[in-house]
Amino acid sequence: MSGVDLPGFADPVLDAQSCFRAVLDAMARPGRLHQAGSGLTPPAPLHPATAAMLLTLADGDAPVWLDPAASAAREWVLFHSGAPIASEARDAAFAVALSFPDLASLSPGSHEAPEEATTLILQVAALGSGRQYRLSGPGLRAPGVLAVDGLPSGFIDAWASNRAGFPCGIDLVLCAGTTLTALPRTVAIEEA
């Protein structure tokens, strides 16, 4: 079965609405885990939560960059989302990465249009287990803790540099299986 032969959402309207709510809530409440993509079987190596985000948010006006290691999913993404595939991560509205990229390779937006920054969708091994990070900032009444298996040792320093450019900067969505969480550019992150 080729990637295009694999189905998208079973109920495109309801499934996209459910995923959209999960992503909005994840952005509003950094570090909180949400479910998305249950029942979705995307082509490897995409996780269901990653695929659900692409089916929900990517379209003809929102180019997607795929990690070269995810090239097997290219036709599926094109067919089901209608989103053009960007050749450079900097040119994408959404960048799908299988390992943490250099954030400087993504568009941080501009002071006039910070909303034009690339949103990084990063697949990790697990959410809810692994190295623990303390989160603070907007959307958190008190500091929270997020456990992630799959972020590199230099992640905290890279994130601090990203956050220092506010209002510009990258927003990060972490996906593992059918679970996702968001780390907007405003959140401060340190070792827990």
Short mmCIF file of C-alpha atoms in Angstrom, two decimals:
data_model
loop_
_atom_site.label_atom_id
_atom_site.label_comp_id
_atom_site.label_asym_id
_atom_site.label_seq_id
_atom_site.Cartn_x
_atom_site.Cartn_y
_atom_site.Cartn_z
CA MET A 1 0.00 0.00 0.00
CA SER A 2 1.50 3.36 -0.96
CA GLY A 3 1.31 6.35 1.35
CA VAL A 4 -1.49 7.91 -0.69
CA ASP A 5 -3.56 4.73 -0.27
CA LEU A 6 -3.55 5.15 3.50
CA PRO A 7 -6.67 7.00 4.63
CA GLY A 8 -6.76 10.35 6.38
CA PHE A 9 -9.34 11.21 9.04
CA ALA A 10 -12.35 8.86 9.19
CA ASP A 11 -14.60 11.89 9.81
CA PRO A 12 -12.65 14.86 8.43
CA VAL A 13 -14.79 17.59 10.00
CA LEU A 14 -15.16 16.17 13.50
CA ASP A 15 -11.63 14.77 13.67
CA ALA A 16 -10.10 18.07 12.51
CA GLN A 17 -12.22 20.02 15.01
CA SER A 18 -11.11 17.71 17.83
CA CYS A 19 -7.45 18.06 16.88
CA PHE A 20 -7.75 21.83 16.51
CA ARG A 21 -9.19 22.10 20.03
CA ALA A 22 -6.36 19.93 21.37
CA VAL A 23 -3.70 22.10 19.70
CA LEU A 24 -5.32 25.35 20.89
CA ASP A 25 -5.55 24.06 24.44
CA ALA A 26 -1.97 22.78 24.28
CA MET A 27 -0.73 26.23 23.20
CA ALA A 28 -2.78 27.93 25.93
CA ARG A 29 -1.58 25.50 28.61
CA PRO A 30 2.07 24.67 27.89
CA GLY A 31 3.18 21.19 28.83
CA ARG A 32 -0.30 19.72 29.23
CA LEU A 33 -0.67 16.43 27.35
CA HIS A 34 -3.48 16.01 24.81
CA GLN A 35 -4.65 13.19 22.56
CA ALA A 36 -4.89 13.56 18.79
CA GLY A 37 -4.91 11.18 15.86
CA SER A 38 -6.56 8.15 17.47
CA GLY A 39 -7.59 5.76 14.71
CA LEU A 40 -5.32 7.50 12.17
CA THR A 41 -2.75 5.31 10.38
CA PRO A 42 -0.31 7.63 8.61
CA PRO A 43 2.66 6.37 6.62
CA ALA A 44 5.82 5.70 8.59
CA PRO A 45 7.57 7.45 10.13
CA LEU A 46 4.78 9.90 11.00
CA HIS A 47 3.11 9.46 14.37
CA PRO A 48 -0.70 9.75 14.48
CA ALA A 49 -0.58 13.03 16.46
CA THR A 50 1.82 14.56 13.91
CA ALA A 51 -0.37 13.45 11.02
CA ALA A 52 -3.49 14.78 12.74
CA MET A 53 -1.86 18.19 13.14
CA LEU A 54 -0.94 18.29 9.46
CA LEU A 55 -4.44 17.25 8.37
CA THR A 56 -5.91 19.92 10.63
CA LEU A 57 -3.60 22.89 10.14
CA ALA A 58 -1.73 22.52 6.84
CA ASP A 59 -3.44 23.58 3.63
CA GLY A 60 -2.73 25.22 0.29
CA ASP A 61 -1.64 28.42 2.07
CA ALA A 62 0.48 26.73 4.75
CA PRO A 63 3.55 25.02 3.29
CA VAL A 64 5.02 22.04 5.12
CA TRP A 65 8.68 21.06 5.38
CA LEU A 66 9.34 17.38 6.04
CA ASP A 67 12.50 16.06 7.61
CA PRO A 68 14.32 14.14 4.83
CA ALA A 69 13.94 11.00 6.97
CA ALA A 70 10.15 11.44 6.62
CA SER A 71 10.16 11.61 2.80
CA ALA A 72 8.05 8.42 2.60
CA ALA A 73 5.13 10.49 3.94
CA ARG A 74 5.46 13.26 1.32
CA GLU A 75 2.76 12.06 -1.08
CA TRP A 76 0.35 11.31 1.78
CA VAL A 77 0.78 14.82 3.19
CA LEU A 78 0.31 16.38 -0.25
CA PHE A 79 -2.76 14.28 -1.03
CA HIS A 80 -4.57 14.65 2.30
CA SER A 81 -3.69 18.23 3.24
CA GLY A 82 -3.21 19.96 -0.10
CA ALA A 83 -0.25 21.76 1.46
CA PRO A 84 2.75 22.46 -0.75
CA ILE A 85 5.99 20.85 0.41
CA ALA A 86 8.70 23.44 1.11
CA SER A 87 12.24 22.56 0.09
CA GLU A 88 13.69 24.65 2.94
CA ALA A 89 12.43 24.58 6.53
CA ARG A 90 12.68 28.38 6.69
CA ASP A 91 9.98 28.66 3.99
CA ALA A 92 7.43 26.49 5.79
CA ALA A 93 4.51 27.36 8.03
CA PHE A 94 4.97 23.94 9.66
CA ALA A 95 8.22 21.99 9.87
CA VAL A 96 8.03 18.29 10.76
CA ALA A 97 11.27 17.03 12.30
CA LEU A 98 12.24 13.59 13.56
CA SER A 99 15.17 15.01 15.55
CA PHE A 100 15.66 18.44 17.06
CA PRO A 101 16.87 20.81 14.31
CA ASP A 102 18.94 23.96 14.54
CA LEU A 103 16.22 26.52 15.33
CA ALA A 104 18.13 29.07 13.23
CA SER A 105 17.13 27.02 10.17
CA LEU A 106 13.47 27.97 10.79
CA SER A 107 11.78 31.31 10.28
CA PRO A 108 11.29 33.23 13.54
CA GLY A 109 8.88 35.65 11.85
CA SER A 110 9.55 39.37 12.05
CA HIS A 111 8.71 42.15 14.47
CA GLU A 112 6.07 43.30 11.99
CA ALA A 113 4.66 39.77 11.52
CA PRO A 114 5.73 37.41 14.33
CA GLU A 115 2.80 35.13 13.46
CA GLU A 116 4.65 34.17 10.27
CA ALA A 117 7.18 32.14 12.26
CA THR A 118 7.55 28.46 11.50
CA THR A 119 5.80 26.12 13.92
CA LEU A 120 8.04 23.15 14.62
CA ILE A 121 6.31 19.78 14.99
CA LEU A 122 8.90 17.53 16.60
CA GLN A 123 8.38 13.81 17.01
CA VAL A 124 9.89 12.44 20.22
CA ALA A 125 10.13 8.94 21.70
CA ALA A 126 7.72 9.62 24.57
CA LEU A 127 5.78 12.29 26.43
CA GLY A 128 5.10 11.79 30.13
CA SER A 129 8.38 9.93 30.72
CA GLY A 130 12.04 10.76 30.27
CA ARG A 131 14.01 13.88 31.21
CA GLN A 132 11.98 16.37 33.24
CA TYR A 133 11.73 20.06 32.41
CA ARG A 134 10.28 22.85 34.55
CA LEU A 135 8.03 25.20 32.59
CA SER A 136 6.99 28.71 33.60
CA GLY A 137 5.41 31.67 31.92
CA PRO A 138 2.12 32.62 30.28
CA GLY A 139 -0.57 29.93 30.52
CA LEU A 140 0.88 28.47 33.71
CA ARG A 141 -0.47 29.63 37.09
CA ALA A 142 2.45 27.88 38.76
CA PRO A 143 5.54 26.27 37.27
CA GLY A 144 4.76 22.91 35.71
CA VAL A 145 6.85 19.86 34.92
CA LEU A 146 6.97 18.11 31.55
CA ALA A 147 8.74 14.80 31.01
CA VAL A 148 10.04 14.16 27.49
CA ASP A 149 12.12 11.34 26.07
CA GLY A 150 13.83 12.52 22.91
CA LEU A 151 15.12 16.07 23.37
CA PRO A 152 18.89 16.65 23.02
CA SER A 153 21.14 17.78 25.85
CA GLY A 154 21.46 21.28 24.34
CA PHE A 155 17.70 21.81 24.15
CA ILE A 156 17.42 24.22 27.11
CA ASP A 157 20.10 26.56 25.76
CA ALA A 158 18.61 26.48 22.26
CA TRP A 159 15.18 27.24 23.72
CA ALA A 160 16.52 30.14 25.80
CA SER A 161 17.98 31.70 22.63
CA ASN A 162 14.67 31.19 20.83
CA ARG A 163 12.72 32.81 23.68
CA ALA A 164 15.12 35.78 23.86
CA GLY A 165 13.96 36.94 20.42
CA PHE A 166 10.35 37.49 21.53
CA PRO A 167 7.99 38.51 19.92
CA CYS A 168 9.76 36.56 17.21
CA GLY A 169 10.54 32.90 17.68
CA ILE A 170 9.54 29.33 17.02
CA ASP A 171 6.56 27.64 18.66
CA LEU A 172 7.17 23.94 19.33
CA VAL A 173 4.67 21.08 19.32
CA LEU A 174 5.97 17.75 20.58
CA CYS A 175 4.28 14.58 19.32
CA ALA A 176 4.69 10.97 20.47
CA GLY A 177 2.20 8.38 19.22
CA THR A 178 -1.27 9.88 19.75
CA THR A 179 -0.09 12.38 22.38
CA LEU A 180 0.93 16.00 21.83
CA THR A 181 1.90 19.00 23.90
CA ALA A 182 2.95 22.53 22.99
CA LEU A 183 5.73 24.83 24.05
CA PRO A 184 4.96 28.33 22.77
CA ARG A 185 7.89 30.73 22.37
CA THR A 186 6.83 32.57 25.56
CA VAL A 187 7.42 29.63 27.92
CA ALA A 188 10.62 29.48 29.97
CA ILE A 189 12.19 26.01 30.29
CA GLU A 190 14.81 24.71 32.71
CA GLU A 191 15.92 21.35 34.08
CA ALA A 192 13.54 20.08 36.75
#
